[in-house]
Amino acid sequence: MTNQYQTLVNQGLGRRLARQLGLPRPPHLRRYRQGQPLVPGPVVVLGSGTSAQPLADVLLAWGLDVVRHLSPGRTAGAAVVALDDVAHPSDLSEVALELGAVVKSLAPGGRVVSFSRPVVDGLEPEVAAARHAVDGMMRSLGRELRGGATSNGVLLRDGLDVEAPSAQAALRFLLSGRSAYVDGQFIEISDQRGELPDDWDQPLAGKVAVVTGAARGIGAAIARTLSRDGAQVVCVDVPAAGSALATVANDVQGTALQLDVTRPDAGHLIIQHARQRHGGLDIVVHNAGITRDKLLANMDAARWNSVLAVNLESQLRMNDAFLTAGLQNLRVVSLASTSGIAGNRGQTNYAASKGGVMGMVAASRRDFAELGGGINAVAPGFIETEMTAKVPLATRAVARMIMPSLMQGGLPEDVAEAIGFLASGSAGGINGGTLRVCGQSLIGR
Ligand code: NAD
């Protein structure tokens, strides 16, 4: 439906009509295809931060056309902005205006990526102000860019530099088509860990991944994406979804495990299956989820409890099992939701479960890191799946086109790409955070 509308309003008569009527025209998003160029043109490196030259060196090592100034008449594929040294709001003015000139010539599907530092306790007020100003600037720029271009940032904790493998991996993810529906977001690099892949098109080569809720929707897309990126995939879903599950498992040449994740021994059964059939376990994606929407005033125990049990309590229990088994270097990614960030009418139970997921990953990061691994969440916005097909038509139309900066719902593949990135060894220095994949929806921060 979105695609038909998108095609209609972006071509010939439909485009003219849409312009006259002021209808939203969702842009084409530049999505990852193996072998495509990383960016659609030269990369302009701006800013005088310490990281400017190292960033240019990294981009050059990837074989990109890197320039410090865009010559007149050229189109930029991306702008990378070094703001890691900003210590006063006045430090921003020159680079902001330079960036303004570059985005006038940004290609469709172009990217703007900033490098700055997070706001932490104990900073001087002007330093904190400058760092937070970057946040506001980049998020607002996301709302101004057109043609499917996006604006995101990498936050380097004090003491880290661009040499940190995960800083480079985050930059590459944000420049690439893998981040097509990630807009107005910041990825925080918390430590030096992380290992860059030998082949950027096969970042999960040799890994064994478990995906729960893999029979359809986002879970099926995750299984396919992880497999494309080189992982062996165990597809988990309830017995009732057995035949759809077998189809996905066959497609990805993985194995199927029929399992209700709310079973008390689910974690144990997953470890056992992965070890016996694949020789180990490196990645777990907690994707299985349900909605049972009702206003809180009309909520019943069955609706509340089932949503919390599937979406959150099962994950807590399975994580306990993984930690107790001492699984080394395990990377876990959990599905949260923008509803858990901003709240959503009729979804107190669902938002409680998804808010809970974000709390869980933040509090579990140390335990997984002690074993060499990590845990993060991905919070999708409006994604076109069977789950959202149940949302009333008018609400769906609004959610797709008016609220997000990218003026459309996302695809399951968009969520899967972000999960693939966070599950990879190159994201080893990213831990305990939540990455939104929402096209910069107005909902939440
Ligand atoms: P979906 O309903 O299409 O698929 C969910 C899958 O999970 C199904 O195959 C289902 O059988 C499985 N499942 C449910 N309970 C299970 C259990 N107890 N044990 C094992 N498997 C179980 O949903 P989707 O839209 O693909 O969503 C996937 C995840 O993404 C969910 O966690 C959801 O909350 C989250 N999410 C989706 C959206 C969206 O817009 N679609 C937005 C934000 C978050």
Coordinates of C-alpha atoms and ligand atoms in Angstrom, one line a residue:
M1 CA 0.0 0.0 0.0
T2 CA 2.7 2.5 1.0
N3 CA 4.7 1.4 -2.1
Q4 CA 1.8 1.9 -4.4
Y5 CA 1.1 5.4 -3.0
Q6 CA 4.8 6.2 -3.1
T7 CA 5.1 5.3 -6.8
L8 CA 1.9 7.2 -7.6
V9 CA 2.9 10.5 -6.0
N10 CA 6.5 10.4 -7.3
Q11 CA 5.8 9.9 -11.0
G12 CA 4.3 12.0 -13.8
L13 CA 0.7 13.1 -13.4
G14 CA 0.5 11.7 -9.9
R15 CA 3.5 13.8 -8.8
R16 CA 2.0 17.0 -10.3
L17 CA -1.4 16.3 -8.6
A18 CA 0.3 15.5 -5.3
R19 CA 2.2 18.8 -5.5
Q20 CA -1.0 20.8 -6.3
L21 CA -2.9 19.1 -3.5
G22 CA -0.1 19.4 -1.0
L23 CA -0.1 15.6 -0.4
P24 CA 2.9 14.1 1.3
R25 CA 5.3 12.5 -1.2
P26 CA 7.3 9.8 0.7
P27 CA 10.8 9.6 -0.8
H28 CA 12.5 6.5 -2.0
L29 CA 14.8 5.2 0.7
R30 CA 18.3 4.1 -0.2
R31 CA 18.4 0.5 1.2
Y32 CA 21.4 -1.8 1.4
R33 CA 22.1 -4.1 -1.6
Q34 CA 25.3 -6.1 -1.6
G35 CA 27.9 -4.6 -3.9
Q36 CA 26.3 -1.1 -4.1
P37 CA 28.5 1.9 -3.3
L38 CA 28.6 2.8 0.4
V39 CA 27.5 6.4 -0.3
P40 CA 26.0 8.0 -3.4
G41 CA 28.8 10.5 -3.9
P42 CA 31.9 12.2 -2.3
V43 CA 32.0 12.5 1.5
V44 CA 32.7 16.0 2.8
V45 CA 34.5 16.0 6.2
L46 CA 33.7 19.1 8.2
G47 CA 34.8 20.5 11.5
S48 CA 38.0 21.1 13.3
G49 CA 37.6 18.5 16.1
T50 CA 40.5 16.2 16.9
S51 CA 38.7 13.4 15.1
A52 CA 38.4 15.3 11.7
Q53 CA 41.7 13.9 10.2
P54 CA 41.3 10.4 11.6
L55 CA 37.8 10.3 10.2
A56 CA 39.0 11.4 6.8
D57 CA 41.7 8.6 7.0
V58 CA 39.1 5.9 7.8
L59 CA 36.9 7.0 4.9
L60 CA 39.9 7.1 2.6
A61 CA 40.8 3.6 3.7
W62 CA 37.3 2.5 2.6
G63 CA 38.1 3.7 -0.9
L64 CA 35.7 6.7 -0.7
D65 CA 36.1 10.1 -2.4
V66 CA 36.8 12.3 0.6
V67 CA 36.9 16.1 0.4
R68 CA 37.2 19.0 2.9
H69 CA 35.2 21.4 0.7
L70 CA 32.6 20.6 -1.9
S71 CA 33.4 22.3 -5.2
P72 CA 30.6 24.2 -6.8
G73 CA 28.2 22.1 -8.9
R74 CA 29.1 18.8 -7.2
T75 CA 26.7 16.7 -5.2
A76 CA 27.7 15.3 -1.9
G77 CA 27.0 11.7 -1.0
A78 CA 27.5 12.4 2.7
A79 CA 28.8 14.9 5.2
V80 CA 30.7 13.7 8.3
V81 CA 31.1 16.4 11.0
A82 CA 33.8 16.2 13.6
L83 CA 32.3 18.0 16.7
D84 CA 34.2 15.9 19.4
D85 CA 36.0 19.0 20.7
V86 CA 33.1 21.5 21.1
A87 CA 33.4 23.1 24.5
H88 CA 31.2 26.2 24.1
P89 CA 28.0 26.8 22.1
S90 CA 30.0 29.4 20.0
D91 CA 32.2 26.6 18.7
L92 CA 29.3 25.3 16.6
S93 CA 28.5 28.4 14.5
E94 CA 31.1 28.1 11.8
V95 CA 30.7 24.4 11.2
A96 CA 26.9 24.6 11.3
L97 CA 26.9 27.1 8.5
E98 CA 29.4 25.1 6.5
L99 CA 27.1 22.1 6.9
G100 CA 24.1 24.1 5.9
A101 CA 25.9 24.9 2.6
V102 CA 26.8 21.2 2.0
V103 CA 23.2 19.9 2.7
K104 CA 21.9 22.1 -0.2
S105 CA 23.9 19.8 -2.5
L106 CA 23.2 16.5 -0.7
A107 CA 22.3 13.6 -3.0
P108 CA 19.0 11.7 -2.6
G109 CA 19.6 9.0 0.1
G110 CA 22.6 11.1 1.3
R111 CA 23.8 11.0 4.9
V112 CA 24.9 13.4 7.6
V113 CA 26.8 11.9 10.5
S114 CA 28.2 13.8 13.4
F115 CA 30.9 12.7 15.8
S116 CA 30.5 14.3 19.3
R117 CA 30.6 13.4 23.0
P118 CA 27.8 12.6 25.3
V119 CA 26.6 14.8 28.1
V120 CA 27.8 13.2 31.4
D121 CA 27.9 14.3 35.1
G122 CA 30.5 16.8 36.1
L123 CA 30.9 18.7 32.9
E124 CA 31.2 22.5 32.9
P125 CA 27.8 24.0 32.0
E126 CA 29.1 25.5 28.7
V127 CA 30.6 22.1 27.7
A128 CA 27.4 20.3 28.5
A129 CA 25.4 23.0 26.6
A130 CA 27.6 22.7 23.5
R131 CA 27.4 18.9 23.5
H132 CA 23.6 19.0 24.0
A133 CA 23.3 21.6 21.3
V134 CA 24.8 19.1 18.8
D135 CA 21.9 16.8 19.7
G136 CA 19.3 19.4 19.0
M137 CA 21.0 20.5 15.8
M138 CA 21.3 17.0 14.3
R139 CA 17.8 16.0 15.2
S140 CA 16.4 19.1 13.6
L141 CA 18.5 18.7 10.5
G142 CA 16.9 15.2 10.2
R143 CA 13.5 17.0 9.9
E144 CA 14.8 19.3 7.2
L145 CA 16.6 16.9 4.9
R146 CA 14.6 15.6 1.8
G147 CA 14.9 12.8 -0.7
G148 CA 15.4 10.0 1.9
A149 CA 18.6 11.6 3.3
T150 CA 19.2 11.2 7.1
S151 CA 21.0 12.9 9.9
N152 CA 22.4 10.8 12.8
G153 CA 25.3 11.0 15.2
V154 CA 28.0 8.9 16.9
L155 CA 28.7 9.7 20.6
L156 CA 32.2 8.9 21.7
R157 CA 32.6 8.6 25.4
D158 CA 35.5 10.8 26.8
G159 CA 38.8 9.1 26.3
L160 CA 37.7 7.2 23.2
D161 CA 38.6 8.2 19.7
V162 CA 37.8 7.2 16.1
E163 CA 40.3 4.3 16.4
A164 CA 37.6 2.5 18.6
P165 CA 36.4 -0.3 16.2
S166 CA 32.7 0.3 17.1
A167 CA 33.1 4.0 16.2
Q168 CA 34.1 3.1 12.7
A169 CA 31.5 0.4 12.5
A170 CA 28.8 2.8 13.6
L171 CA 30.0 5.3 11.0
R172 CA 29.8 2.7 8.3
F173 CA 26.4 1.6 9.3
L174 CA 25.0 5.1 9.4
L175 CA 26.5 6.0 6.0
S176 CA 25.3 2.8 4.4
G177 CA 21.9 1.7 3.1
R178 CA 21.6 -0.5 6.1
S179 CA 20.4 2.5 8.2
A180 CA 17.8 3.7 5.6
Y181 CA 15.0 4.1 8.3
V182 CA 17.3 5.3 11.1
D183 CA 17.0 9.1 11.4
G184 CA 17.7 11.7 14.1
Q185 CA 19.4 9.1 16.3
F186 CA 22.7 8.9 18.2
I187 CA 24.7 5.7 18.7
E188 CA 26.9 5.8 21.8
I189 CA 30.3 4.1 21.9
S190 CA 31.1 3.1 25.4
D191 CA 34.3 1.3 25.2
Q192 CA 37.2 0.1 23.0
R193 CA 35.9 -3.4 22.4
G194 CA 34.8 -4.6 19.0
E195 CA 36.4 -6.4 16.0
L196 CA 36.1 -5.1 12.5
P197 CA 35.1 -7.9 10.0
D198 CA 37.4 -9.1 7.2
D199 CA 34.5 -8.7 4.8
W200 CA 32.0 -5.9 5.4
D201 CA 29.4 -7.8 3.3
Q202 CA 29.7 -10.9 5.6
P203 CA 30.0 -9.4 9.1
L204 CA 28.4 -12.4 10.8
A205 CA 30.5 -15.1 9.0
G206 CA 30.9 -18.2 11.3
K207 CA 28.4 -17.0 13.9
V208 CA 25.4 -18.9 15.2
A209 CA 22.3 -16.8 15.8
V210 CA 18.9 -17.6 17.5
V211 CA 15.9 -15.5 16.4
T212 CA 12.7 -15.8 18.4
G213 CA 9.3 -15.1 16.7
A214 CA 11.0 -15.9 13.3
A215 CA 8.0 -17.4 11.6
R216 CA 6.8 -14.1 10.1
G217 CA 7.1 -10.3 10.1
I218 CA 10.2 -8.7 11.6
G219 CA 11.5 -12.0 12.9
A220 CA 11.5 -13.6 9.5
A221 CA 13.3 -10.6 8.1
I222 CA 15.9 -10.8 10.9
A223 CA 16.5 -14.5 10.1
R224 CA 17.0 -13.7 6.4
T225 CA 19.3 -10.7 7.1
L226 CA 21.5 -12.5 9.6
S227 CA 21.8 -15.4 7.2
R228 CA 22.6 -13.1 4.2
D229 CA 25.4 -11.6 6.5
G230 CA 26.9 -15.1 7.0
A231 CA 25.3 -16.4 10.2
Q232 CA 23.8 -19.9 10.7
V233 CA 20.3 -19.2 12.1
V234 CA 18.1 -21.0 14.5
C235 CA 14.5 -19.9 13.9
V236 CA 12.3 -20.1 17.0
D237 CA 8.5 -19.8 17.1
V238 CA 5.4 -21.3 18.8
P239 CA 4.3 -24.8 17.6
A240 CA 1.2 -23.3 16.1
A241 CA 3.4 -21.4 13.6
G242 CA 5.3 -24.5 12.8
S243 CA 4.8 -24.6 9.0
A244 CA 5.6 -20.9 8.5
L245 CA 8.6 -21.4 10.7
A246 CA 9.8 -24.4 8.7
T247 CA 9.6 -22.3 5.5
V248 CA 11.7 -19.5 6.9
A249 CA 14.2 -22.0 8.4
N250 CA 14.5 -23.7 5.0
D251 CA 14.9 -20.4 3.2
V252 CA 17.9 -19.4 5.4
Q253 CA 19.3 -23.0 5.4
G254 CA 19.0 -22.9 9.2
T255 CA 17.1 -25.0 11.7
A256 CA 13.7 -24.6 13.2
L257 CA 13.0 -24.9 17.0
Q258 CA 9.3 -25.0 17.9
L259 CA 9.2 -23.4 21.3
D260 CA 7.0 -21.1 23.4
V261 CA 9.5 -18.6 24.8
T262 CA 7.4 -18.3 28.0
R263 CA 8.3 -21.8 29.0
P264 CA 10.5 -21.7 32.1
D265 CA 13.2 -23.8 30.4
A266 CA 13.2 -21.9 27.1
G267 CA 16.7 -20.5 27.6
H268 CA 18.1 -24.0 28.4
L269 CA 16.4 -25.5 25.4
I270 CA 17.7 -22.8 23.1
I271 CA 21.3 -23.4 24.3
Q272 CA 20.9 -27.1 23.9
H273 CA 19.6 -26.9 20.4
A274 CA 22.2 -24.4 19.2
R275 CA 25.1 -26.5 20.7
Q276 CA 23.8 -29.8 19.3
R277 CA 22.9 -28.6 15.9
H278 CA 25.3 -25.8 15.3
G279 CA 28.2 -26.2 17.8
G280 CA 27.6 -23.0 19.8
L281 CA 25.7 -19.8 20.3
D282 CA 26.9 -16.3 19.5
I283 CA 23.8 -14.1 19.0
V284 CA 20.3 -14.1 20.4
V285 CA 17.6 -11.8 19.1
H286 CA 14.6 -11.6 21.4
N287 CA 12.0 -10.7 18.8
A288 CA 8.9 -12.7 19.8
G289 CA 6.2 -10.3 20.9
I290 CA 2.5 -9.8 21.1
T291 CA 0.0 -7.0 21.5
R292 CA -3.3 -7.1 23.4
D293 CA -4.4 -3.5 23.2
K294 CA -7.1 -2.1 25.6
L295 CA -7.4 1.1 27.5
L296 CA -6.2 0.6 31.1
A297 CA -9.6 1.3 32.4
N298 CA -10.9 -1.8 30.5
M299 CA -7.8 -3.9 31.0
D300 CA -8.1 -7.5 32.2
A301 CA -5.5 -9.7 33.9
A302 CA -5.2 -12.0 30.8
R303 CA -4.3 -9.2 28.5
W304 CA -1.9 -7.5 30.9
N305 CA -0.1 -10.7 32.0
S306 CA 0.3 -12.3 28.6
V307 CA 1.9 -9.3 27.1
L308 CA 4.3 -8.9 30.0
A309 CA 5.1 -12.6 30.0
V310 CA 5.9 -12.9 26.3
N311 CA 7.5 -9.5 25.7
L312 CA 9.6 -9.1 28.8
E313 CA 9.5 -11.8 31.5
S314 CA 10.6 -14.5 29.0
Q315 CA 13.6 -12.4 28.0
L316 CA 14.6 -11.8 31.6
R317 CA 14.4 -15.6 32.3
M318 CA 16.3 -16.6 29.1
N319 CA 19.0 -14.0 29.7
D320 CA 19.5 -15.5 33.2
A321 CA 19.9 -18.9 31.6
F322 CA 22.5 -17.6 29.1
L323 CA 24.5 -15.9 31.9
T324 CA 24.3 -18.9 34.2
A325 CA 25.5 -21.1 31.4
G326 CA 28.5 -18.7 31.1
L327 CA 28.1 -18.2 27.3
Q328 CA 31.1 -16.3 26.2
N329 CA 31.0 -13.3 23.8
L330 CA 27.2 -13.6 23.5
R331 CA 25.6 -10.6 21.8
V332 CA 21.9 -10.1 22.6
V333 CA 19.5 -7.8 20.8
S334 CA 16.0 -7.2 22.2
L335 CA 13.0 -5.7 20.5
A336 CA 11.7 -2.6 22.2
S337 CA 9.3 -0.1 20.6
T338 CA 8.8 3.6 20.3
S339 CA 5.5 3.0 22.3
G340 CA 7.7 2.1 25.2
I341 CA 9.5 5.5 24.9
A342 CA 6.6 7.9 24.4
G343 CA 3.6 5.8 25.4
N344 CA 0.7 5.0 23.1
R345 CA -3.0 5.1 23.8
G346 CA -4.5 1.6 24.5
Q347 CA -1.0 0.1 25.0
T348 CA -0.2 0.5 28.7
N349 CA 0.6 -3.2 28.9
Y350 CA 2.7 -3.3 25.6
A351 CA 4.5 0.0 26.5
A352 CA 5.2 -1.3 30.0
S353 CA 6.8 -4.5 28.4
K354 CA 8.8 -2.5 25.9
G355 CA 9.9 0.2 28.4
G356 CA 10.9 -2.8 30.6
V357 CA 13.1 -4.2 27.8
M358 CA 15.0 -0.9 27.7
G359 CA 15.5 -1.0 31.4
M360 CA 16.6 -4.7 31.2
V361 CA 19.3 -4.1 28.6
A362 CA 20.7 -1.0 30.4
A363 CA 21.0 -3.0 33.7
S364 CA 22.3 -6.2 32.0
R365 CA 25.1 -4.7 30.1
R366 CA 27.8 -5.4 32.8
D367 CA 26.9 -9.0 33.2
F368 CA 27.1 -9.7 29.5
A369 CA 30.3 -7.6 29.1
E370 CA 32.0 -9.6 31.9
L371 CA 31.7 -12.6 29.6
G372 CA 32.9 -10.6 26.6
G373 CA 29.5 -10.0 25.2
G374 CA 26.9 -7.2 25.2
I375 CA 23.2 -6.5 25.0
N376 CA 21.2 -3.7 23.3
A377 CA 17.7 -3.0 22.2
V378 CA 16.2 -1.8 18.9
A379 CA 13.0 0.3 19.1
P380 CA 11.1 0.2 15.9
G381 CA 8.5 2.9 15.0
F382 CA 5.7 2.0 12.6
I383 CA 6.8 -1.1 10.6
E384 CA 4.6 -2.7 7.9
T385 CA 3.8 -6.2 9.3
E386 CA 0.8 -8.4 10.2
M387 CA 1.0 -6.9 13.7
T388 CA 0.5 -3.3 12.4
A389 CA -2.0 -4.5 9.7
K390 CA -4.5 -4.7 12.7
V391 CA -4.1 -1.0 13.3
P392 CA -7.2 1.0 12.0
L393 CA -6.6 2.2 8.4
A394 CA -6.8 5.9 9.2
T395 CA -4.3 5.6 12.1
R396 CA -2.0 3.6 9.9
A397 CA -2.1 6.3 7.2
V398 CA -1.2 9.0 9.7
A399 CA 1.5 6.9 11.3
R400 CA 3.1 6.1 8.0
M401 CA 3.2 9.5 6.3
I402 CA 2.7 12.4 8.6
M403 CA 4.6 11.6 11.7
P404 CA 8.0 10.4 10.7
S405 CA 10.5 12.7 8.9
L406 CA 10.9 10.0 6.2
M407 CA 7.1 10.2 5.6
Q408 CA 6.5 6.4 5.5
G409 CA 6.4 3.3 7.6
G410 CA 9.5 1.2 7.8
L411 CA 10.0 -2.3 6.4
P412 CA 10.8 -5.4 8.5
E413 CA 14.2 -5.3 6.7
D414 CA 15.0 -1.9 8.1
V415 CA 14.7 -3.3 11.7
A416 CA 16.6 -6.4 10.7
E417 CA 19.6 -4.4 9.4
A418 CA 19.9 -2.5 12.7
I419 CA 19.8 -5.8 14.6
G420 CA 22.4 -7.3 12.3
F421 CA 24.7 -4.4 13.0
L422 CA 24.3 -4.5 16.8
A423 CA 24.7 -8.3 16.8
S424 CA 28.0 -8.1 14.9
G425 CA 31.4 -8.3 16.6
S426 CA 32.1 -4.8 15.2
A427 CA 29.5 -3.4 17.7
G428 CA 31.4 -4.8 20.7
G429 CA 31.8 -1.3 22.1
I430 CA 28.1 -0.5 22.0
N431 CA 26.4 -1.9 25.1
G432 CA 23.2 -1.3 27.1
G433 CA 21.6 1.2 24.7
T434 CA 18.5 1.4 22.6
L435 CA 18.6 2.4 18.9
R436 CA 15.4 3.6 17.3
V437 CA 14.5 2.5 13.8
C438 CA 11.5 4.8 13.3
G439 CA 12.2 7.2 10.3
Q440 CA 12.4 9.9 13.0
S441 CA 8.8 9.5 14.1
L442 CA 7.4 12.4 16.2
I443 CA 6.6 9.9 18.9
G444 CA 9.1 10.2 21.8
R445 CA 12.6 11.6 21.8
Ligands
NAD1 P1 4.2 -10.4 14.4 O1 3.0 -10.6 15.2 O2 4.1 -10.3 12.9 O3 5.2 -11.6 14.7 C1 5.6 -12.0 16.0 C2 6.0 -13.5 16.0 O4 6.3 -13.8 17.4 C3 4.9 -14.4 15.5 O5 5.5 -15.3 14.5 C4 4.5 -15.1 16.8 O6 4.0 -16.5 16.5 C5 5.8 -15.1 17.6 N1 5.4 -15.3 19.0 C6 4.5 -14.8 19.7 N2 4.5 -15.3 21.0 C7 5.5 -16.2 21.1 C8 5.9 -17.1 22.1 N3 5.4 -17.1 23.3 N4 7.0 -17.9 21.8 C9 7.6 -17.9 20.6 N5 7.1 -17.1 19.6 C10 6.1 -16.2 19.8 O7 5.0 -9.2 15.0 P2 6.0 -8.2 14.3 O8 5.3 -6.9 13.9 O9 6.9 -8.9 13.3 O10 6.9 -7.7 15.6 C11 8.1 -8.4 16.0 C12 8.6 -7.7 17.2 O11 8.9 -6.3 16.9 C13 7.7 -7.7 18.4 O12 8.5 -7.8 19.6 C14 7.1 -6.4 18.4 O13 6.6 -5.9 19.6 C15 8.2 -5.5 17.9 N6 7.7 -4.2 17.2 C16 7.0 -4.3 16.1 C17 6.6 -3.0 15.5 C18 5.8 -3.0 14.3 O14 5.5 -1.8 13.8 N7 5.5 -4.1 13.6 C19 6.9 -1.8 16.2 C20 7.7 -1.9 17.3 C21 8.1 -3.1 17.8

